[in-house]
Amino acid sequence: MRVLCCWLWLSLACLGCAAESSETVPEPAGGDARYTIVTTTAMVTDIVQQVAGDRATVTGLMGTGVDPHLFRPSTSDHSKLLAADVIFYSGLMLEGGLDPVLKKARERGKPAFAVTEEIDPAYIRYSAEFEGHPDPHVWNDVAAWSECVAYVAEALAKYDPPHADEYAANAERYRAELAALHQYAQKVIASIPEEQRTLVTAHDAFEYFSRAYHIPVKSVLGITTESEAGVEDINSLVDFLVEHKIPAVFIETSVNSRNIEAVMEGAAKRDWQVKIGGTLFSDAMGAPGTYEGTYIGMLDHNATVVARALGGEAPERGFQGKLAATP
Ligand SMILES: [Zn+2]
């Protein structure tokens, strides 16, 4: 039997506390003193930073390469969360390990917001296998993540009403960039010849990407990041690659590439050479301080690398000419 995805079992183990609402009445910040925000994943950190601007110091808990499904806050993470003025997290049961400390923070009257709190329900995907559980990887659809940016501005306006206009303006400016990125991704993915337009990766973090940019996705492991694929999973993927002459498969920064290698070897035995099209960012972004370490850079990298490796047309340096040159 297929092993449950880590985000599923974490959330199942934590159903009792997942019902917590973020309807805490925030205390207004007042004045112009900088306040502190603690965030979880780098994707959340980036959009909160964009909207808060200079009003707050934003500290993210999860660095490069951290698997948010498995994240457990350390003692120092606990202290940071409880000392913050405001907390933002991704939500949709992504960070199941944080539930106890979020509960504690809320009991102390601390505002804690899931950025996905008010996203249009039409955007949310639910796992076919386990009805009722959302797929948390919503940042892989730029239009959906852009709604979260709007929500961050609303949440900060509740916390700090005197600067509401500033947060709204920051969100609007950033969302215009996201709209352009979304269009770019649609365009470059659409340029891949239809027969080859399938994204083969190690785990199912790309279902939102698939839906938003119209590229079917196949993964070796379904929705888990933890188990090893069975021989049947590998063989059926090999059949697919050979039959459709798919030129490339993709590895992910936070997931072991062993299964993908097995698939490539299987195809090679049948005289179909598949190359590694590149490394995609799925649950974590690139190194801090680099373009790929921003949300826009992460999505630009993924769309550009996929389009180019599968025979589509995309500029080597991506959407804004800022991607690192390929070696
Ligand atoms: Zn994931």
PDB file of N, CA, C and O in Angstrom, residues 17-83:
ATOM      1  N   CYS A  17      -5.972  20.068  16.759  1.00  0.00           N
ATOM      2  CA  CYS A  17      -5.511  21.442  16.887  1.00  0.00           C
ATOM      3  C   CYS A  17      -5.618  22.210  15.585  1.00  0.00           C
ATOM      4  O   CYS A  17      -5.524  23.428  15.566  1.00  0.00           O
ATOM      5  N   ALA A  18      -5.851  21.504  14.462  1.00  0.00           N
ATOM      6  CA  ALA A  18      -5.894  22.189  13.175  1.00  0.00           C
ATOM      7  C   ALA A  18      -7.124  23.078  13.050  1.00  0.00           C
ATOM      8  O   ALA A  18      -7.196  23.928  12.184  1.00  0.00           O
ATOM      9  N   ALA A  19      -8.111  22.862  13.906  1.00  0.00           N
ATOM     10  CA  ALA A  19      -9.333  23.636  13.802  1.00  0.00           C
ATOM     11  C   ALA A  19      -9.175  25.045  14.379  1.00  0.00           C
ATOM     12  O   ALA A  19     -10.080  25.857  14.280  1.00  0.00           O
ATOM     13  N   GLU A  20      -8.012  25.321  14.971  1.00  0.00           N
ATOM     14  CA  GLU A  20      -7.758  26.660  15.503  1.00  0.00           C
ATOM     15  C   GLU A  20      -8.035  27.739  14.462  1.00  0.00           C
ATOM     16  O   GLU A  20      -7.635  27.624  13.325  1.00  0.00           O
ATOM     17  N   SER A  21      -8.649  28.798  14.849  1.00  0.00           N
ATOM     18  CA  SER A  21      -8.893  29.857  13.874  1.00  0.00           C
ATOM     19  C   SER A  21      -7.907  30.986  14.136  1.00  0.00           C
ATOM     20  O   SER A  21      -7.327  31.098  15.204  1.00  0.00           O
ATOM     21  N   SER A  22      -7.682  31.805  13.111  1.00  0.00           N
ATOM     22  CA  SER A  22      -6.757  32.917  13.327  1.00  0.00           C
ATOM     23  C   SER A  22      -7.538  34.199  13.626  1.00  0.00           C
ATOM     24  O   SER A  22      -7.058  35.293  13.404  1.00  0.00           O
ATOM     25  N   GLU A  23      -8.747  34.059  14.115  1.00  0.00           N
ATOM     26  CA  GLU A  23      -9.594  35.215  14.404  1.00  0.00           C
ATOM     27  C   GLU A  23      -9.225  35.880  15.734  1.00  0.00           C
ATOM     28  O   GLU A  23     -10.089  36.236  16.519  1.00  0.00           O
ATOM     29  N   THR A  24      -7.929  36.001  15.992  1.00  0.00           N
ATOM     30  CA  THR A  24      -7.537  36.686  17.217  1.00  0.00           C
ATOM     31  C   THR A  24      -7.663  38.179  16.975  1.00  0.00           C
ATOM     32  O   THR A  24      -7.354  38.659  15.904  1.00  0.00           O
ATOM     33  N   VAL A  25      -8.104  38.893  17.961  1.00  0.00           N
ATOM     34  CA  VAL A  25      -8.162  40.346  17.787  1.00  0.00           C
ATOM     35  C   VAL A  25      -6.771  40.915  18.025  1.00  0.00           C
ATOM     36  O   VAL A  25      -6.242  40.838  19.122  1.00  0.00           O
ATOM     37  N   PRO A  26      -6.152  41.424  16.968  1.00  0.00           N
ATOM     38  CA  PRO A  26      -4.788  41.907  17.128  1.00  0.00           C
ATOM     39  C   PRO A  26      -4.736  43.252  17.855  1.00  0.00           C
ATOM     40  O   PRO A  26      -5.651  44.045  17.731  1.00  0.00           O
ATOM     41  N   GLU A  27      -3.644  43.440  18.569  1.00  0.00           N
ATOM     42  CA  GLU A  27      -3.439  44.757  19.175  1.00  0.00           C
ATOM     43  C   GLU A  27      -2.790  45.651  18.145  1.00  0.00           C
ATOM     44  O   GLU A  27      -1.848  45.248  17.483  1.00  0.00           O
ATOM     45  N   PRO A  28      -3.277  46.873  18.000  1.00  0.00           N
ATOM     46  CA  PRO A  28      -2.668  47.759  17.006  1.00  0.00           C
ATOM     47  C   PRO A  28      -1.222  48.087  17.376  1.00  0.00           C
ATOM     48  O   PRO A  28      -0.896  48.205  18.557  1.00  0.00           O
ATOM     49  N   ALA A  29      -0.367  48.184  16.375  1.00  0.00           N
ATOM     50  CA  ALA A  29       1.041  48.458  16.629  1.00  0.00           C
ATOM     51  C   ALA A  29       1.225  49.865  17.160  1.00  0.00           C
ATOM     52  O   ALA A  29       1.938  50.098  18.124  1.00  0.00           O
ATOM     53  N   GLY A  30       0.549  50.812  16.518  1.00  0.00           N
ATOM     54  CA  GLY A  30       0.628  52.204  16.970  1.00  0.00           C
ATOM     55  C   GLY A  30       2.005  52.789  16.715  1.00  0.00           C
ATOM     56  O   GLY A  30       3.013  52.134  16.851  1.00  0.00           O
ATOM     57  N   GLY A  31       2.054  54.031  16.314  1.00  0.00           N
ATOM     58  CA  GLY A  31       3.326  54.737  16.144  1.00  0.00           C
ATOM     59  C   GLY A  31       4.152  54.192  15.001  1.00  0.00           C
ATOM     60  O   GLY A  31       3.678  53.394  14.204  1.00  0.00           O
ATOM     61  N   ASP A  32       5.398  54.610  14.933  1.00  0.00           N
ATOM     62  CA  ASP A  32       6.231  54.247  13.803  1.00  0.00           C
ATOM     63  C   ASP A  32       7.348  53.286  14.176  1.00  0.00           C
ATOM     64  O   ASP A  32       8.235  53.016  13.378  1.00  0.00           O
ATOM     65  N   ALA A  33       7.316  52.768  15.402  1.00  0.00           N
ATOM     66  CA  ALA A  33       8.364  51.822  15.805  1.00  0.00           C
ATOM     67  C   ALA A  33       8.239  50.550  14.972  1.00  0.00           C
ATOM     68  O   ALA A  33       7.140  50.106  14.668  1.00  0.00           O
ATOM     69  N   ARG A  34       9.396  49.998  14.612  1.00  0.00           N
ATOM     70  CA  ARG A  34       9.394  48.726  13.878  1.00  0.00           C
ATOM     71  C   ARG A  34       8.860  47.619  14.761  1.00  0.00           C
ATOM     72  O   ARG A  34       9.227  47.543  15.930  1.00  0.00           O
ATOM     73  N   TYR A  35       8.049  46.776  14.208  1.00  0.00           N
ATOM     74  CA  TYR A  35       7.599  45.625  14.978  1.00  0.00           C
ATOM     75  C   TYR A  35       8.205  44.356  14.370  1.00  0.00           C
ATOM     76  O   TYR A  35       8.876  44.424  13.336  1.00  0.00           O
ATOM     77  N   THR A  36       8.001  43.230  15.023  1.00  0.00           N
ATOM     78  CA  THR A  36       8.644  42.001  14.547  1.00  0.00           C
ATOM     79  C   THR A  36       7.605  41.004  14.037  1.00  0.00           C
ATOM     80  O   THR A  36       6.544  40.827  14.632  1.00  0.00           O
ATOM     81  N   ILE A  37       7.946  40.382  12.915  1.00  0.00           N
ATOM     82  CA  ILE A  37       7.094  39.344  12.342  1.00  0.00           C
ATOM     83  C   ILE A  37       7.939  38.079  12.222  1.00  0.00           C
ATOM     84  O   ILE A  37       9.079  38.135  11.740  1.00  0.00           O
ATOM     85  N   VAL A  38       7.411  36.955  12.665  1.00  0.00           N
ATOM     86  CA  VAL A  38       8.085  35.676  12.444  1.00  0.00           C
ATOM     87  C   VAL A  38       7.241  34.867  11.468  1.00  0.00           C
ATOM     88  O   VAL A  38       6.013  34.823  11.567  1.00  0.00           O
ATOM     89  N   THR A  39       7.930  34.268  10.485  1.00  0.00           N
ATOM     90  CA  THR A  39       7.255  33.522   9.418  1.00  0.00           C
ATOM     91  C   THR A  39       7.823  32.103   9.362  1.00  0.00           C
ATOM     92  O   THR A  39       8.816  31.809  10.030  1.00  0.00           O
ATOM     93  N   THR A  40       7.229  31.255   8.539  1.00  0.00           N
ATOM     94  CA  THR A  40       7.689  29.860   8.463  1.00  0.00           C
ATOM     95  C   THR A  40       8.532  29.630   7.212  1.00  0.00           C
ATOM     96  O   THR A  40       9.730  29.828   7.228  1.00  0.00           O
ATOM     97  N   THR A  41       7.906  29.240   6.088  1.00  0.00           N
ATOM     98  CA  THR A  41       8.692  28.920   4.891  1.00  0.00           C
ATOM     99  C   THR A  41       9.226  30.198   4.239  1.00  0.00           C
ATOM    100  O   THR A  41       8.701  31.295   4.445  1.00  0.00           O
ATOM    101  N   ALA A  42      10.240  30.021   3.384  1.00  0.00           N
ATOM    102  CA  ALA A  42      10.831  31.163   2.689  1.00  0.00           C
ATOM    103  C   ALA A  42       9.828  31.822   1.742  1.00  0.00           C
ATOM    104  O   ALA A  42       9.886  33.033   1.517  1.00  0.00           O
ATOM    105  N   MET A  43       8.879  31.039   1.210  1.00  0.00           N
ATOM    106  CA  MET A  43       7.880  31.615   0.306  1.00  0.00           C
ATOM    107  C   MET A  43       6.984  32.592   1.070  1.00  0.00           C
ATOM    108  O   MET A  43       6.624  33.652   0.576  1.00  0.00           O
ATOM    109  N   VAL A  44       6.632  32.216   2.291  1.00  0.00           N
ATOM    110  CA  VAL A  44       5.822  33.104   3.138  1.00  0.00           C
ATOM    111  C   VAL A  44       6.651  34.319   3.562  1.00  0.00           C
ATOM    112  O   VAL A  44       6.195  35.463   3.495  1.00  0.00           O
ATOM    113  N   THR A  45       7.884  34.073   3.975  1.00  0.00           N
ATOM    114  CA  THR A  45       8.766  35.159   4.403  1.00  0.00           C
ATOM    115  C   THR A  45       8.865  36.228   3.324  1.00  0.00           C
ATOM    116  O   THR A  45       8.763  37.421   3.597  1.00  0.00           O
ATOM    117  N   ASP A  46       9.042  35.783   2.083  1.00  0.00           N
ATOM    118  CA  ASP A  46       9.227  36.741   0.996  1.00  0.00           C
ATOM    119  C   ASP A  46       7.989  37.620   0.786  1.00  0.00           C
ATOM    120  O   ASP A  46       8.108  38.842   0.708  1.00  0.00           O
ATOM    121  N   ILE A  47       6.822  37.025   0.725  1.00  0.00           N
ATOM    122  CA  ILE A  47       5.641  37.877   0.451  1.00  0.00           C
ATOM    123  C   ILE A  47       5.323  38.787   1.643  1.00  0.00           C
ATOM    124  O   ILE A  47       4.907  39.923   1.451  1.00  0.00           O
ATOM    125  N   VAL A  48       5.583  38.316   2.848  1.00  0.00           N
ATOM    126  CA  VAL A  48       5.329  39.171   4.021  1.00  0.00           C
ATOM    127  C   VAL A  48       6.299  40.351   4.014  1.00  0.00           C
ATOM    128  O   VAL A  48       5.918  41.493   4.248  1.00  0.00           O
ATOM    129  N   GLN A  49       7.557  40.071   3.673  1.00  0.00           N
ATOM    130  CA  GLN A  49       8.561  41.137   3.577  1.00  0.00           C
ATOM    131  C   GLN A  49       8.169  42.184   2.528  1.00  0.00           C
ATOM    132  O   GLN A  49       8.293  43.384   2.748  1.00  0.00           O
ATOM    133  N   GLN A  50       7.696  41.682   1.382  1.00  0.00           N
ATOM    134  CA  GLN A  50       7.284  42.590   0.295  1.00  0.00           C
ATOM    135  C   GLN A  50       6.189  43.542   0.762  1.00  0.00           C
ATOM    136  O   GLN A  50       6.176  44.711   0.412  1.00  0.00           O
ATOM    137  N   VAL A  51       5.244  43.031   1.545  1.00  0.00           N
ATOM    138  CA  VAL A  51       4.094  43.840   1.948  1.00  0.00           C
ATOM    139  C   VAL A  51       4.424  44.707   3.165  1.00  0.00           C
ATOM    140  O   VAL A  51       4.021  45.876   3.239  1.00  0.00           O
ATOM    141  N   ALA A  52       5.192  44.185   4.101  1.00  0.00           N
ATOM    142  CA  ALA A  52       5.506  44.941   5.322  1.00  0.00           C
ATOM    143  C   ALA A  52       6.512  46.054   5.044  1.00  0.00           C
ATOM    144  O   ALA A  52       6.510  47.079   5.726  1.00  0.00           O
ATOM    145  N   GLY A  53       7.358  45.858   4.035  1.00  0.00           N
ATOM    146  CA  GLY A  53       8.363  46.872   3.709  1.00  0.00           C
ATOM    147  C   GLY A  53       9.241  47.176   4.922  1.00  0.00           C
ATOM    148  O   GLY A  53       9.693  46.255   5.598  1.00  0.00           O
ATOM    149  N   ASP A  54       9.445  48.454   5.203  1.00  0.00           N
ATOM    150  CA  ASP A  54      10.330  48.848   6.311  1.00  0.00           C
ATOM    151  C   ASP A  54       9.620  48.898   7.661  1.00  0.00           C
ATOM    152  O   ASP A  54      10.229  49.230   8.667  1.00  0.00           O
ATOM    153  N   ARG A  55       8.348  48.609   7.671  1.00  0.00           N
ATOM    154  CA  ARG A  55       7.587  48.730   8.925  1.00  0.00           C
ATOM    155  C   ARG A  55       7.939  47.649   9.935  1.00  0.00           C
ATOM    156  O   ARG A  55       7.700  47.809  11.125  1.00  0.00           O
ATOM    157  N   ALA A  56       8.433  46.512   9.456  1.00  0.00           N
ATOM    158  CA  ALA A  56       8.666  45.393  10.369  1.00  0.00           C
ATOM    159  C   ALA A  56       9.970  44.680  10.051  1.00  0.00           C
ATOM    160  O   ALA A  56      10.472  44.741   8.930  1.00  0.00           O
ATOM    161  N   THR A  57      10.509  44.002  11.043  1.00  0.00           N
ATOM    162  CA  THR A  57      11.630  43.099  10.828  1.00  0.00           C
ATOM    163  C   THR A  57      11.043  41.703  10.687  1.00  0.00           C
ATOM    164  O   THR A  57      10.360  41.226  11.584  1.00  0.00           O
ATOM    165  N   VAL A  58      11.302  41.083   9.533  1.00  0.00           N
ATOM    166  CA  VAL A  58      10.692  39.782   9.255  1.00  0.00           C
ATOM    167  C   VAL A  58      11.753  38.680   9.399  1.00  0.00           C
ATOM    168  O   VAL A  58      12.813  38.757   8.781  1.00  0.00           O
ATOM    169  N   THR A  59      11.480  37.689  10.214  1.00  0.00           N
ATOM    170  CA  THR A  59      12.407  36.581  10.411  1.00  0.00           C
ATOM    171  C   THR A  59      11.744  35.265  10.016  1.00  0.00           C
ATOM    172  O   THR A  59      10.688  34.917  10.551  1.00  0.00           O
ATOM    173  N   GLY A  60      12.334  34.554   9.056  1.00  0.00           N
ATOM    174  CA  GLY A  60      11.793  33.259   8.625  1.00  0.00           C
ATOM    175  C   GLY A  60      12.452  32.126   9.411  1.00  0.00           C
ATOM    176  O   GLY A  60      13.656  32.172   9.652  1.00  0.00           O
ATOM    177  N   LEU A  61      11.678  31.135   9.775  1.00  0.00           N
ATOM    178  CA  LEU A  61      12.240  30.020  10.560  1.00  0.00           C
ATOM    179  C   LEU A  61      12.876  28.933   9.695  1.00  0.00           C
ATOM    180  O   LEU A  61      13.784  28.244  10.125  1.00  0.00           O
ATOM    181  N   MET A  62      12.377  28.750   8.471  1.00  0.00           N
ATOM    182  CA  MET A  62      12.867  27.629   7.660  1.00  0.00           C
ATOM    183  C   MET A  62      13.816  28.112   6.577  1.00  0.00           C
ATOM    184  O   MET A  62      13.432  28.877   5.701  1.00  0.00           O
ATOM    185  N   GLY A  63      15.039  27.639   6.642  1.00  0.00           N
ATOM    186  CA  GLY A  63      16.050  28.027   5.665  1.00  0.00           C
ATOM    187  C   GLY A  63      16.010  27.161   4.415  1.00  0.00           C
ATOM    188  O   GLY A  63      15.086  26.368   4.213  1.00  0.00           O
ATOM    189  N   THR A  64      17.038  27.304   3.596  1.00  0.00           N
ATOM    190  CA  THR A  64      17.150  26.568   2.342  1.00  0.00           C
ATOM    191  C   THR A  64      17.155  25.055   2.584  1.00  0.00           C
ATOM    192  O   THR A  64      17.839  24.575   3.477  1.00  0.00           O
ATOM    193  N   GLY A  65      16.396  24.344   1.774  1.00  0.00           N
ATOM    194  CA  GLY A  65      16.456  22.880   1.820  1.00  0.00           C
ATOM    195  C   GLY A  65      15.666  22.238   2.961  1.00  0.00           C
ATOM    196  O   GLY A  65      15.705  21.022   3.129  1.00  0.00           O
ATOM    197  N   VAL A  66      14.962  23.037   3.746  1.00  0.00           N
ATOM    198  CA  VAL A  66      14.178  22.455   4.840  1.00  0.00           C
ATOM    199  C   VAL A  66      12.849  21.935   4.290  1.00  0.00           C
ATOM    200  O   VAL A  66      12.194  22.607   3.507  1.00  0.00           O
ATOM    201  N   ASP A  67      12.476  20.702   4.685  1.00  0.00           N
ATOM    202  CA  ASP A  67      11.198  20.139   4.268  1.00  0.00           C
ATOM    203  C   ASP A  67      10.119  20.602   5.252  1.00  0.00           C
ATOM    204  O   ASP A  67      10.109  20.192   6.405  1.00  0.00           O
ATOM    205  N   PRO A  68       9.217  21.484   4.804  1.00  0.00           N
ATOM    206  CA  PRO A  68       8.243  22.054   5.750  1.00  0.00           C
ATOM    207  C   PRO A  68       7.281  21.014   6.318  1.00  0.00           C
ATOM    208  O   PRO A  68       6.746  21.189   7.407  1.00  0.00           O
ATOM    209  N   HIS A  69       7.067  19.917   5.565  1.00  0.00           N
ATOM    210  CA  HIS A  69       6.159  18.876   6.055  1.00  0.00           C
ATOM    211  C   HIS A  69       6.696  18.249   7.336  1.00  0.00           C
ATOM    212  O   HIS A  69       5.956  17.784   8.183  1.00  0.00           O
ATOM    213  N   LEU A  70       8.024  18.169   7.404  1.00  0.00           N
ATOM    214  CA  LEU A  70       8.647  17.453   8.522  1.00  0.00           C
ATOM    215  C   LEU A  70       9.187  18.398   9.585  1.00  0.00           C
ATOM    216  O   LEU A  70       9.774  17.972  10.563  1.00  0.00           O
ATOM    217  N   PHE A  71       9.018  19.694   9.370  1.00  0.00           N
ATOM    218  CA  PHE A  71       9.606  20.691  10.257  1.00  0.00           C
ATOM    219  C   PHE A  71       9.058  20.579  11.678  1.00  0.00           C
ATOM    220  O   PHE A  71       7.855  20.508  11.896  1.00  0.00           O
ATOM    221  N   ARG A  72       9.981  20.549  12.638  1.00  0.00           N
ATOM    222  CA  ARG A  72       9.610  20.606  14.052  1.00  0.00           C
ATOM    223  C   ARG A  72      10.348  21.797  14.660  1.00  0.00           C
ATOM    224  O   ARG A  72      11.566  21.859  14.551  1.00  0.00           O
ATOM    225  N   PRO A  73       9.637  22.728  15.269  1.00  0.00           N
ATOM    226  CA  PRO A  73      10.335  23.915  15.792  1.00  0.00           C
ATOM    227  C   PRO A  73      11.290  23.558  16.931  1.00  0.00           C
ATOM    228  O   PRO A  73      10.960  22.744  17.796  1.00  0.00           O
ATOM    229  N   SER A  74      12.477  24.151  16.893  1.00  0.00           N
ATOM    230  CA  SER A  74      13.454  23.958  17.973  1.00  0.00           C
ATOM    231  C   SER A  74      13.045  24.854  19.150  1.00  0.00           C
ATOM    232  O   SER A  74      12.130  25.669  19.031  1.00  0.00           O
ATOM    233  N   THR A  75      13.762  24.735  20.246  1.00  0.00           N
ATOM    234  CA  THR A  75      13.486  25.589  21.410  1.00  0.00           C
ATOM    235  C   THR A  75      13.624  27.057  21.032  1.00  0.00           C
ATOM    236  O   THR A  75      12.815  27.894  21.419  1.00  0.00           O
ATOM    237  N   SER A  76      14.628  27.346  20.214  1.00  0.00           N
ATOM    238  CA  SER A  76      14.833  28.749  19.846  1.00  0.00           C
ATOM    239  C   SER A  76      13.733  29.228  18.889  1.00  0.00           C
ATOM    240  O   SER A  76      13.303  30.380  18.953  1.00  0.00           O
ATOM    241  N   ASP A  77      13.245  28.340  18.010  1.00  0.00           N
ATOM    242  CA  ASP A  77      12.102  28.706  17.145  1.00  0.00           C
ATOM    243  C   ASP A  77      10.873  29.023  18.002  1.00  0.00           C
ATOM    244  O   ASP A  77      10.137  29.980  17.732  1.00  0.00           O
ATOM    245  N   HIS A  78      10.670  28.197  19.028  1.00  0.00           N
ATOM    246  CA  HIS A  78       9.559  28.426  19.970  1.00  0.00           C
ATOM    247  C   HIS A  78       9.635  29.825  20.552  1.00  0.00           C
ATOM    248  O   HIS A  78       8.663  30.574  20.545  1.00  0.00           O
ATOM    249  N   SER A  79      10.822  30.180  21.060  1.00  0.00           N
ATOM    250  CA  SER A  79      10.988  31.493  21.689  1.00  0.00           C
ATOM    251  C   SER A  79      10.747  32.605  20.684  1.00  0.00           C
ATOM    252  O   SER A  79      10.114  33.605  20.994  1.00  0.00           O
ATOM    253  N   LYS A  80      11.264  32.402  19.442  1.00  0.00           N
ATOM    254  CA  LYS A  80      11.076  33.445  18.420  1.00  0.00           C
ATOM    255  C   LYS A  80       9.593  33.659  18.142  1.00  0.00           C
ATOM    256  O   LYS A  80       9.130  34.787  18.018  1.00  0.00           O
ATOM    257  N   LEU A  81       8.869  32.553  18.000  1.00  0.00           N
ATOM    258  CA  LEU A  81       7.430  32.655  17.699  1.00  0.00           C
ATOM    259  C   LEU A  81       6.689  33.358  18.830  1.00  0.00           C
ATOM    260  O   LEU A  81       5.847  34.228  18.599  1.00  0.00           O
ATOM    261  N   LEU A  82       7.029  32.995  20.061  1.00  0.00           N
ATOM    262  CA  LEU A  82       6.288  33.568  21.194  1.00  0.00           C
ATOM    263  C   LEU A  82       6.703  35.011  21.476  1.00  0.00           C
ATOM    264  O   LEU A  82       5.970  35.754  22.125  1.00  0.00           O
ATOM    265  N   ALA A  83       7.867  35.407  20.960  1.00  0.00           N
ATOM    266  CA  ALA A  83       8.314  36.788  21.180  1.00  0.00           C
ATOM    267  C   ALA A  83       7.877  37.716  20.048  1.00  0.00           C
ATOM    268  O   ALA A  83       7.950  38.936  20.170  1.00  0.00           O
TER     269      ALA A  83
END
